Short mmCIF file of C-alpha atoms in Angstrom, two decimals:
data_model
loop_
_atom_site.label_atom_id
_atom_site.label_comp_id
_atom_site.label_asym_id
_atom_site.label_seq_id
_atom_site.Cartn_x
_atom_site.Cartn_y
_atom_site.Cartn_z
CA UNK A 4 0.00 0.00 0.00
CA UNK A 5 2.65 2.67 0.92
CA UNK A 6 3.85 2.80 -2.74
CA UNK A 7 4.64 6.65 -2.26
CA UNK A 8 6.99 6.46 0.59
CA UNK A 9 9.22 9.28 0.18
CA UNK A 10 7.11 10.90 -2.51
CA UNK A 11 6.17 14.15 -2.10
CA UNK A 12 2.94 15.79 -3.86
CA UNK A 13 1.26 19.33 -4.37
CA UNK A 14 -2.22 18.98 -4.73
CA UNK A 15 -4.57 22.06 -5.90
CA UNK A 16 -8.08 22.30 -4.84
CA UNK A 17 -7.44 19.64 -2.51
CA UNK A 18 -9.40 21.01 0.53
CA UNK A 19 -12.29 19.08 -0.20
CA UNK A 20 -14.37 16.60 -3.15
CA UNK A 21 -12.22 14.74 -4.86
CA UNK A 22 -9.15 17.23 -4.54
CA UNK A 23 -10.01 16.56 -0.86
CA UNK A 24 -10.00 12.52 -1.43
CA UNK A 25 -7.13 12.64 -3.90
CA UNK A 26 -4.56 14.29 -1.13
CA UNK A 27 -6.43 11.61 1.38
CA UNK A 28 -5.52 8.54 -0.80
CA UNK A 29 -1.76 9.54 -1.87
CA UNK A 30 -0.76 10.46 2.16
CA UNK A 31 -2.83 6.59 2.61
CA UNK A 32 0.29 5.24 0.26
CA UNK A 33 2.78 7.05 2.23
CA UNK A 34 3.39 10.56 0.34
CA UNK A 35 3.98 13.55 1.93
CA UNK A 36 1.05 15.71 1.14
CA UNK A 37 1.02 19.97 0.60
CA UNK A 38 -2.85 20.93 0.69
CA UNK A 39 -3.41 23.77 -1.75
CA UNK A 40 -6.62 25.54 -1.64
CA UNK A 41 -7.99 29.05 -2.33
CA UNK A 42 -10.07 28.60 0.84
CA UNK A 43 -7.52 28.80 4.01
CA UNK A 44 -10.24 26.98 5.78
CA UNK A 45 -10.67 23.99 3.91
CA UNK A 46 -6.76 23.83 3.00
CA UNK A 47 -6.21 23.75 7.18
CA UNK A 48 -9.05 21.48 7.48
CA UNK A 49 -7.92 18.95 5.23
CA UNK A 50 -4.09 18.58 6.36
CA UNK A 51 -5.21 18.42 10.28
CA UNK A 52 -7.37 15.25 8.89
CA UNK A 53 -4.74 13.58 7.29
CA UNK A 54 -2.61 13.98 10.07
CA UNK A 55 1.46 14.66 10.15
CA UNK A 56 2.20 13.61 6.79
CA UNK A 57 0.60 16.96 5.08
CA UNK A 58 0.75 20.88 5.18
CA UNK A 59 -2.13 23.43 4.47
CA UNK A 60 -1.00 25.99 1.25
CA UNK A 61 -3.29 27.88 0.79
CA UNK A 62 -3.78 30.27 -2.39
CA UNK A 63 -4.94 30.92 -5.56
CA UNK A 64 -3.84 28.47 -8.20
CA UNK A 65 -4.54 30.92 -10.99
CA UNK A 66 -1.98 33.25 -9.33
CA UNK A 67 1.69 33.22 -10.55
CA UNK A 68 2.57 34.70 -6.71
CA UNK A 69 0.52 32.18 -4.67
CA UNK A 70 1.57 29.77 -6.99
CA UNK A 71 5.55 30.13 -6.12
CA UNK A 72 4.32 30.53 -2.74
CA UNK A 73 3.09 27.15 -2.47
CA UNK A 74 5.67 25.88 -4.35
CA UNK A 75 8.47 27.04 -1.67
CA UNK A 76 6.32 26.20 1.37
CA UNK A 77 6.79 22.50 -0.24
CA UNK A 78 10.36 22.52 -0.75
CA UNK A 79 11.11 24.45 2.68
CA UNK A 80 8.88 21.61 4.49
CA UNK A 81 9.79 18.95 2.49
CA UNK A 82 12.59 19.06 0.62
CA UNK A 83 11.31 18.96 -2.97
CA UNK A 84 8.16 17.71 -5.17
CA UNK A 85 7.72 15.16 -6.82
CA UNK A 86 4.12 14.64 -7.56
CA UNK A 87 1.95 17.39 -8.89
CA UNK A 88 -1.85 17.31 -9.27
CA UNK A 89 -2.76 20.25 -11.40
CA UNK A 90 -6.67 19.83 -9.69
CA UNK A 91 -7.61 23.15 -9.39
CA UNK A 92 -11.34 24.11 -10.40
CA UNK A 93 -15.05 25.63 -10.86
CA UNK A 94 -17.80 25.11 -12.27
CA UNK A 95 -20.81 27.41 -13.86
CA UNK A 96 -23.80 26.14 -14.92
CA UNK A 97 -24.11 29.23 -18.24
CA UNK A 98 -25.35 29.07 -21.34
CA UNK A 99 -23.38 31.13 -23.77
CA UNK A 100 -25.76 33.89 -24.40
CA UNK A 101 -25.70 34.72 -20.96
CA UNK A 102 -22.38 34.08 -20.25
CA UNK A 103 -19.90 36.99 -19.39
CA UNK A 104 -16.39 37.77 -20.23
CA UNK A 105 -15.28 38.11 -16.79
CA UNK A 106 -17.22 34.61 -15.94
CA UNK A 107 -15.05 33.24 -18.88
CA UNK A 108 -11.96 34.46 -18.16
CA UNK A 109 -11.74 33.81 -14.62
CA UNK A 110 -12.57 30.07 -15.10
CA UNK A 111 -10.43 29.81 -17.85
CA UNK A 112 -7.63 31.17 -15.35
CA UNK A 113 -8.83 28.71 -12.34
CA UNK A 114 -9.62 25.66 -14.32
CA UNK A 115 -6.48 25.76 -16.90
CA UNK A 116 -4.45 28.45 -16.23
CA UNK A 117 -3.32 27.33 -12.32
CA UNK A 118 -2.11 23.72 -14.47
CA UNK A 119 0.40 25.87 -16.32
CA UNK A 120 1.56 28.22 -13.16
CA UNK A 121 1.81 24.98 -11.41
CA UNK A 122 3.80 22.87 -13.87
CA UNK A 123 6.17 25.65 -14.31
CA UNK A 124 6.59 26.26 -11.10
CA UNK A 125 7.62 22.74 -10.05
CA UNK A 126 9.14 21.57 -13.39
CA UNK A 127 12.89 22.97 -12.77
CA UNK A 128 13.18 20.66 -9.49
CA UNK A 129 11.35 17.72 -11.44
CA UNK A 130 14.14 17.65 -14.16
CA UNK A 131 17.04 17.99 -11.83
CA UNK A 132 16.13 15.10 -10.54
CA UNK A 133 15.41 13.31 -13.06
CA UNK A 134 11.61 12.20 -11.42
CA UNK A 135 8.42 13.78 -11.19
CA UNK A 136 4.78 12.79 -11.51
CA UNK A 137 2.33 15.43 -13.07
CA UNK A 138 -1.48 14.28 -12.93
CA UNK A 139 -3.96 16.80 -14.61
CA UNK A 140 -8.12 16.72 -14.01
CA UNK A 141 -10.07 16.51 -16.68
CA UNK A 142 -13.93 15.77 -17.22
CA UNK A 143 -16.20 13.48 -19.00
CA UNK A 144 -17.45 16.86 -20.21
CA UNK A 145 -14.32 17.34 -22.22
CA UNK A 146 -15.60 14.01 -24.71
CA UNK A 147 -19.26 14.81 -24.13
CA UNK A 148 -19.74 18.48 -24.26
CA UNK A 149 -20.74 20.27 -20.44
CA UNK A 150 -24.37 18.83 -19.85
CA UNK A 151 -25.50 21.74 -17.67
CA UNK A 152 -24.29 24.75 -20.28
CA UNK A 153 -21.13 25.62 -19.19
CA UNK A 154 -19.54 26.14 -22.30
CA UNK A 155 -16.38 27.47 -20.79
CA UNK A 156 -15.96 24.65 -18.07
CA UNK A 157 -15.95 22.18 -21.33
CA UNK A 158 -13.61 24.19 -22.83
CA UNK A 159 -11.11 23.96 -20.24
CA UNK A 160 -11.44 20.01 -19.43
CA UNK A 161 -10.81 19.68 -22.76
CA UNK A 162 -7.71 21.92 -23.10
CA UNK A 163 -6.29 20.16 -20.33
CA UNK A 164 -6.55 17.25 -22.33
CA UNK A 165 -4.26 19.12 -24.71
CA UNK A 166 -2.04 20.60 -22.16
CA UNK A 167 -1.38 17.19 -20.81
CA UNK A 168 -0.58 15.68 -24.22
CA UNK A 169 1.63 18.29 -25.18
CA UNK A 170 3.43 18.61 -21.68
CA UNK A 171 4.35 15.19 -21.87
CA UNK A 172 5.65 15.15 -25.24
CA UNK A 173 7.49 17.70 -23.98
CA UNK A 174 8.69 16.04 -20.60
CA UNK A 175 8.81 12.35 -22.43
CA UNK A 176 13.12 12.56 -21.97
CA UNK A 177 13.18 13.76 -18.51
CA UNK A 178 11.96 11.25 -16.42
CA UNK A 179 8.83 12.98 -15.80
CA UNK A 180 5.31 11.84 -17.10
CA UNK A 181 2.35 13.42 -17.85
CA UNK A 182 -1.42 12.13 -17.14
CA UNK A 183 -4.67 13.28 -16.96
CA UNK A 184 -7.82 11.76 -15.17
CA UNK A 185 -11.20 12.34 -16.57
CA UNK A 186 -13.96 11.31 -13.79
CA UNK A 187 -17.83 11.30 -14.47
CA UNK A 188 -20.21 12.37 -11.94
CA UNK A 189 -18.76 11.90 -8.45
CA UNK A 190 -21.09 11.81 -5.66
CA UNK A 191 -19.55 15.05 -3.52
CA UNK A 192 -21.09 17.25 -1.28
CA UNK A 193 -21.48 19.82 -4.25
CA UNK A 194 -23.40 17.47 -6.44
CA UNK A 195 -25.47 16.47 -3.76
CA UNK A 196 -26.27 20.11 -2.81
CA UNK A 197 -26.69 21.59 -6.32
CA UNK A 198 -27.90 19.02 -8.27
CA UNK A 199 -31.90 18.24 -8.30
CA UNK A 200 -33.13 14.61 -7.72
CA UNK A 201 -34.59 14.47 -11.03
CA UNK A 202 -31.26 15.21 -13.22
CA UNK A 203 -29.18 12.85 -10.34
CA UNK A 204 -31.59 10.14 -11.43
CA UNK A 205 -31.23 10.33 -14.98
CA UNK A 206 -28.04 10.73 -14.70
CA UNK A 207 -27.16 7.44 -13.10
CA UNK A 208 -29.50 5.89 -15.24
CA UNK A 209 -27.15 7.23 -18.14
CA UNK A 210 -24.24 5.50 -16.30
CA UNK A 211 -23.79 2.06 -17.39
CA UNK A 212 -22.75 1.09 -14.19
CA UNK A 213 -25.69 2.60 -12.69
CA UNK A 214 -24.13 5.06 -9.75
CA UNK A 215 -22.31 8.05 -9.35
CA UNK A 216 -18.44 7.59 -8.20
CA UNK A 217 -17.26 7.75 -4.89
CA UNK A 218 -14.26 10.49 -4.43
CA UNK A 219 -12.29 7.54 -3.15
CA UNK A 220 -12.33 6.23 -6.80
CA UNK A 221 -11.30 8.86 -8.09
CA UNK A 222 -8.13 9.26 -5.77
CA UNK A 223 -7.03 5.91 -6.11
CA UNK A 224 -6.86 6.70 -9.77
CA UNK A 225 -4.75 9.20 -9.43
CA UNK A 226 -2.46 7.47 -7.09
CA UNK A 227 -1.55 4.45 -9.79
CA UNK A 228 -0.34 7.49 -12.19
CA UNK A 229 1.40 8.82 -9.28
CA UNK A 230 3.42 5.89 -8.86
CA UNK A 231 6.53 3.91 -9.80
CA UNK A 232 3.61 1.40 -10.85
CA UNK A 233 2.76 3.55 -14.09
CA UNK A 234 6.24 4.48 -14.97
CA UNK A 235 5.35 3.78 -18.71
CA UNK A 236 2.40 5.65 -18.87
CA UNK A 237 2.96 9.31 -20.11
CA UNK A 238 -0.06 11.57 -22.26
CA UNK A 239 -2.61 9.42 -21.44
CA UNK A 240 -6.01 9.49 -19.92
CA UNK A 241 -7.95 7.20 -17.10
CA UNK A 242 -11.86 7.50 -17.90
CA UNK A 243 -13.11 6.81 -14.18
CA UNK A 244 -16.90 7.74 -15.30
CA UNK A 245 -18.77 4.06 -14.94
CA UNK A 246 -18.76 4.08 -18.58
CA UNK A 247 -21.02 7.28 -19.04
CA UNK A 248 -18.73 8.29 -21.56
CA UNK A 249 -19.44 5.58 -23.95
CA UNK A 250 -22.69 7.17 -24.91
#
């Protein structure tokens, strides 16, 4: 189980929902684990949880100065980085008619822009050493088109399909891969709150597996790409969506 001893990992948005179980699950396999959230609460919330083996960071991922912030809190706790999960993120249920610029722009610069501050930011280190593990979130939405309207949250899931493609092309000599994870419909507090009965239910009955995913799921994902265990694995993508992708 520990098959991240000695690793140590960034993880944005991770104060709560599956940024929340994704820092959970890589401290569970023995990685060192810096909490980055824009909301100081959650951020402190989530490292007293797990315990010793993680730090609260908190800041905005879409800003270059929280960014290197974060980065050197790591590195002055820990030592280094050498797991990054660019999972940063918002949502806005908008169709495009009704959608403003600012609304655009700022998820553009939460959702997609906070993977490229980050990567930079940690990249240097990575290449010294010769190791590093980058792990981007995606969406479902990003092969099906948003379902609620938010044209500019689809646009972003599926640029970070791009930016993970090309950032591993890029990395492919380095020792560092690239991977991004592209859940379904997880059953977090934010679904449950915002989403009515009726559209949860067809949902799931869209789902061939018939459910929603638990955050667990999707952290354990993301640890495997985090580890030694997919060490040949660079530009691709796990679909963790119970097959709702398919059609």
């Amino acid at each position: 189980m520990q098959t991240l001893r000695g690793r140590v990992a960034i993880v944005s948005g991770g104060g709560n929902g599956i940024g929340g179980a994704i820092a959970s699950e890589l401290a569970a396999r023995g990685a060192k684990v810096v909490v980055n959230d824009i909301d100081a609460e959650r951020a402190h919330r989530k490292a007293a949880e797990i315990g010793p083996a993680a730090i609260a960071a908190p800041g905005d991922a879409s800003s270059s100065a929280d960014v290197r912030a974060v980065v050197t809190l790591a590195i002055e706790a820990f030592g280094k980085v050498d797991i990054l999960v660019n999972n940063a993120g918002m949502d806005q249920a908008v169709p495009i008619l009704d959608l403003k610029e600012e609304d655009w722009d700022r998820l553009m610069a939460v959702n997609l822009k906070s993977a490229f501050l980050f990567s930079k930011a940690v990249l240097p280190g990575m290449i010294e050493r010769g190791y590093g593990r980058i792990v981007c979130t995606s969406s479902v939405v990003a092969h099906r088109g948003a379902m609620n309207g938010g044209i500019h949250y689809g646009t972003t899931k599926g640029g970070m399909l791009g930016f993970t493609r090309t950032l591993a092309r890029q990395m492919a000599k380095t020792g560092v891969t690239v991977n991004a994870i592209a859940p379904g419909v997880v059953d977090t507090d934010l679904i449950r709150t915002h989403m009515p009965d009726d559209v949860r239910e067809q949902v799931i009955k869209d789902i061939p597996l018939g459910r929603l995913a638990e955050p667990f799921e999707i952290g354990r994902a993301v640890a495997f790409l985090a580890s030694d265990d997919a060490a040949y694995m660079t530009g691709a993508t796990l679909n963790v969506n119970g097959g709702f992708w398919i059609g």
